[in-house]
Amino acid sequence: MATADDVRRIALALPGAQEKLAWGMPTFRLEARGRIFASLDPDDLAMGVKCPKEDREELIAAEPGKFFLRKGHDDAFAWIRVRLDALDDEELRAILVDSWRQAAPRALLDAHPDLAAGPGD
């Protein structure tokens, strides 16, 4: 079971990542342009990560105990919420790296080819 401390540890280990409080919650963003790639919900029980809108419905349908949308907030954005207690350390890292990858500018991806390729690439 993942915790907010695990999110913080893994997110801040990614290249260019920094933590900044925004909207009353911790966000994890890239120094370059301040692009947010993850945020912790105020209760520390879930996190928000980047996710293409076209993928969200399938993820939620496949694992509704893990993935969800915060109605009225996530609807318009390419984000999804993930319940931390449904993740182990390996899956947490994979989700955070994928979100980081979506937010990272090309130069940062080029500087870290080990993180730039997704699963199966």
PDB file of C-alpha atoms in Angstrom:
ATOM      1  CA  MET A   1       0.000   0.000   0.000  1.00  0.00           C
ATOM      2  CA  ALA A   2       1.428   3.356  -1.086  1.00  0.00           C
ATOM      3  CA  THR A   3       1.388   6.468   1.091  1.00  0.00           C
ATOM      4  CA  ALA A   4       1.748  10.195   0.565  1.00  0.00           C
ATOM      5  CA  ASP A   5       5.364   9.855   1.728  1.00  0.00           C
ATOM      6  CA  ASP A   6       5.957   7.297  -1.049  1.00  0.00           C
ATOM      7  CA  VAL A   7       4.482   9.693  -3.626  1.00  0.00           C
ATOM      8  CA  ARG A   8       6.746  12.462  -2.392  1.00  0.00           C
ATOM      9  CA  ARG A   9       9.849  10.217  -2.363  1.00  0.00           C
ATOM     10  CA  ILE A  10       9.323   8.890  -5.896  1.00  0.00           C
ATOM     11  CA  ALA A  11       8.082  12.143  -7.459  1.00  0.00           C
ATOM     12  CA  LEU A  12      10.948  14.233  -6.093  1.00  0.00           C
ATOM     13  CA  ALA A  13      13.502  11.690  -7.334  1.00  0.00           C
ATOM     14  CA  LEU A  14      12.434  12.352 -10.933  1.00  0.00           C
ATOM     15  CA  PRO A  15      14.598  14.772 -12.925  1.00  0.00           C
ATOM     16  CA  GLY A  16      13.595  18.407 -12.614  1.00  0.00           C
ATOM     17  CA  ALA A  17      10.867  17.692 -10.038  1.00  0.00           C
ATOM     18  CA  GLN A  18      10.032  20.000  -7.202  1.00  0.00           C
ATOM     19  CA  GLU A  19       7.207  20.249  -4.705  1.00  0.00           C
ATOM     20  CA  LYS A  20       5.038  23.333  -4.424  1.00  0.00           C
ATOM     21  CA  LEU A  21       1.885  23.949  -2.421  1.00  0.00           C
ATOM     22  CA  ALA A  22      -1.001  25.034  -4.657  1.00  0.00           C
ATOM     23  CA  TRP A  23      -4.763  25.100  -4.041  1.00  0.00           C
ATOM     24  CA  GLY A  24      -4.078  23.893  -0.508  1.00  0.00           C
ATOM     25  CA  MET A  25      -2.373  20.673  -1.610  1.00  0.00           C
ATOM     26  CA  PRO A  26       1.125  19.505  -2.489  1.00  0.00           C
ATOM     27  CA  THR A  27       1.832  19.490  -6.211  1.00  0.00           C
ATOM     28  CA  PHE A  28       4.810  18.006  -7.990  1.00  0.00           C
ATOM     29  CA  ARG A  29       5.980  19.927 -10.987  1.00  0.00           C
ATOM     30  CA  LEU A  30       8.841  20.341 -13.372  1.00  0.00           C
ATOM     31  CA  GLU A  31      11.118  23.316 -12.890  1.00  0.00           C
ATOM     32  CA  ALA A  32      10.888  24.069 -16.593  1.00  0.00           C
ATOM     33  CA  ARG A  33       7.631  26.004 -17.023  1.00  0.00           C
ATOM     34  CA  GLY A  34       6.262  24.672 -13.727  1.00  0.00           C
ATOM     35  CA  ARG A  35       4.220  21.926 -15.411  1.00  0.00           C
ATOM     36  CA  ILE A  36       2.402  19.863 -12.796  1.00  0.00           C
ATOM     37  CA  PHE A  37       2.659  16.096 -13.184  1.00  0.00           C
ATOM     38  CA  ALA A  38       1.119  14.977  -9.878  1.00  0.00           C
ATOM     39  CA  SER A  39      -0.716  16.275  -6.841  1.00  0.00           C
ATOM     40  CA  LEU A  40      -1.721  14.817  -3.513  1.00  0.00           C
ATOM     41  CA  ASP A  41      -5.331  15.171  -2.428  1.00  0.00           C
ATOM     42  CA  PRO A  42      -5.729  17.083   0.856  1.00  0.00           C
ATOM     43  CA  ASP A  43      -6.548  13.868   2.736  1.00  0.00           C
ATOM     44  CA  ASP A  44      -3.348  12.144   1.436  1.00  0.00           C
ATOM     45  CA  LEU A  45      -5.453   9.140   0.356  1.00  0.00           C
ATOM     46  CA  ALA A  46      -5.300   9.769  -3.403  1.00  0.00           C
ATOM     47  CA  MET A  47      -3.224  11.558  -5.977  1.00  0.00           C
ATOM     48  CA  GLY A  48      -3.986  13.208  -9.282  1.00  0.00           C
ATOM     49  CA  VAL A  49      -1.829  12.435 -12.325  1.00  0.00           C
ATOM     50  CA  LYS A  50      -1.845  13.312 -15.990  1.00  0.00           C
ATOM     51  CA  CYS A  51      -3.886  10.943 -18.130  1.00  0.00           C
ATOM     52  CA  PRO A  52      -5.161  11.424 -21.668  1.00  0.00           C
ATOM     53  CA  LYS A  53      -8.924  12.010 -21.587  1.00  0.00           C
ATOM     54  CA  GLU A  54      -9.486   9.181 -24.051  1.00  0.00           C
ATOM     55  CA  ASP A  55      -7.872   6.664 -21.661  1.00  0.00           C
ATOM     56  CA  ARG A  56      -9.679   7.599 -18.451  1.00  0.00           C
ATOM     57  CA  GLU A  57     -12.975   5.797 -18.991  1.00  0.00           C
ATOM     58  CA  GLU A  58     -11.252   2.496 -19.764  1.00  0.00           C
ATOM     59  CA  LEU A  59      -8.977   2.729 -16.709  1.00  0.00           C
ATOM     60  CA  ILE A  60     -11.881   3.514 -14.391  1.00  0.00           C
ATOM     61  CA  ALA A  61     -14.024   0.711 -15.851  1.00  0.00           C
ATOM     62  CA  ALA A  62     -11.171  -1.803 -15.547  1.00  0.00           C
ATOM     63  CA  GLU A  63     -10.166  -0.844 -11.980  1.00  0.00           C
ATOM     64  CA  PRO A  64     -12.813   1.315 -10.277  1.00  0.00           C
ATOM     65  CA  GLY A  65     -11.261   0.657  -6.875  1.00  0.00           C
ATOM     66  CA  LYS A  66      -8.047   2.263  -8.069  1.00  0.00           C
ATOM     67  CA  PHE A  67      -8.969   5.014 -10.556  1.00  0.00           C
ATOM     68  CA  PHE A  68     -11.648   7.718 -10.348  1.00  0.00           C
ATOM     69  CA  LEU A  69     -12.479  11.280 -11.343  1.00  0.00           C
ATOM     70  CA  ARG A  70     -13.290  14.048  -8.925  1.00  0.00           C
ATOM     71  CA  LYS A  71     -16.598  15.153 -10.428  1.00  0.00           C
ATOM     72  CA  GLY A  72     -16.778  18.788 -11.399  1.00  0.00           C
ATOM     73  CA  HIS A  73     -13.024  19.174 -11.183  1.00  0.00           C
ATOM     74  CA  ASP A  74     -11.240  16.581 -13.318  1.00  0.00           C
ATOM     75  CA  ASP A  75     -13.881  16.447 -16.064  1.00  0.00           C
ATOM     76  CA  ALA A  76     -12.334  19.168 -18.211  1.00  0.00           C
ATOM     77  CA  PHE A  77      -8.692  18.224 -17.676  1.00  0.00           C
ATOM     78  CA  ALA A  78      -6.446  15.387 -18.818  1.00  0.00           C
ATOM     79  CA  TRP A  79      -6.138  14.083 -15.232  1.00  0.00           C
ATOM     80  CA  ILE A  80      -7.247  11.075 -13.261  1.00  0.00           C
ATOM     81  CA  ARG A  81      -7.245  10.302  -9.533  1.00  0.00           C
ATOM     82  CA  VAL A  82      -5.577   7.218  -8.097  1.00  0.00           C
ATOM     83  CA  ARG A  83      -6.277   5.727  -4.666  1.00  0.00           C
ATOM     84  CA  LEU A  84      -2.932   5.242  -2.946  1.00  0.00           C
ATOM     85  CA  ASP A  85      -4.012   2.221  -0.898  1.00  0.00           C
ATOM     86  CA  ALA A  86      -4.609   0.344  -4.177  1.00  0.00           C
ATOM     87  CA  LEU A  87      -0.978   0.696  -5.294  1.00  0.00           C
ATOM     88  CA  ASP A  88       2.260  -1.036  -4.471  1.00  0.00           C
ATOM     89  CA  ASP A  89       5.581   0.778  -4.797  1.00  0.00           C
ATOM     90  CA  GLU A  90       6.293  -0.524  -8.305  1.00  0.00           C
ATOM     91  CA  GLU A  91       2.933   0.543  -9.733  1.00  0.00           C
ATOM     92  CA  LEU A  92       3.123   3.909  -7.970  1.00  0.00           C
ATOM     93  CA  ARG A  93       6.489   4.553  -9.582  1.00  0.00           C
ATOM     94  CA  ALA A  94       5.225   3.496 -13.030  1.00  0.00           C
ATOM     95  CA  ILE A  95       2.218   5.832 -12.780  1.00  0.00           C
ATOM     96  CA  LEU A  96       4.319   8.774 -11.592  1.00  0.00           C
ATOM     97  CA  VAL A  97       6.945   8.231 -14.303  1.00  0.00           C
ATOM     98  CA  ASP A  98       4.225   8.061 -16.962  1.00  0.00           C
ATOM     99  CA  SER A  99       2.705  11.319 -15.716  1.00  0.00           C
ATOM    100  CA  TRP A 100       6.163  12.938 -15.505  1.00  0.00           C
ATOM    101  CA  ARG A 101       6.801  11.832 -19.098  1.00  0.00           C
ATOM    102  CA  GLN A 102       3.595  13.518 -20.286  1.00  0.00           C
ATOM    103  CA  ALA A 103       4.574  16.805 -18.639  1.00  0.00           C
ATOM    104  CA  ALA A 104       8.291  16.825 -19.462  1.00  0.00           C
ATOM    105  CA  PRO A 105       9.579  19.050 -22.251  1.00  0.00           C
ATOM    106  CA  ARG A 106      11.496  17.366 -25.084  1.00  0.00           C
ATOM    107  CA  ALA A 107      14.908  18.512 -23.769  1.00  0.00           C
ATOM    108  CA  LEU A 108      14.296  16.846 -20.402  1.00  0.00           C
ATOM    109  CA  LEU A 109      13.100  13.643 -22.086  1.00  0.00           C
ATOM    110  CA  ASP A 110      16.170  13.668 -24.347  1.00  0.00           C
ATOM    111  CA  ALA A 111      18.440  14.093 -21.316  1.00  0.00           C
ATOM    112  CA  HIS A 112      16.837  11.065 -19.614  1.00  0.00           C
ATOM    113  CA  PRO A 113      16.220   8.421 -22.283  1.00  0.00           C
ATOM    114  CA  ASP A 114      15.821   5.734 -19.595  1.00  0.00           C
ATOM    115  CA  LEU A 115      12.644   7.527 -18.465  1.00  0.00           C
ATOM    116  CA  ALA A 116      11.525   8.849 -21.858  1.00  0.00           C
ATOM    117  CA  ALA A 117      10.378   5.510 -23.283  1.00  0.00           C
ATOM    118  CA  GLY A 118       7.083   4.108 -22.086  1.00  0.00           C
ATOM    119  CA  PRO A 119       6.339   0.452 -21.434  1.00  0.00           C
ATOM    120  CA  GLY A 120       6.643  -1.519 -24.642  1.00  0.00           C
ATOM    121  CA  ASP A 121       8.435   1.315 -26.501  1.00  0.00           C
TER     122      ASP A 121
END
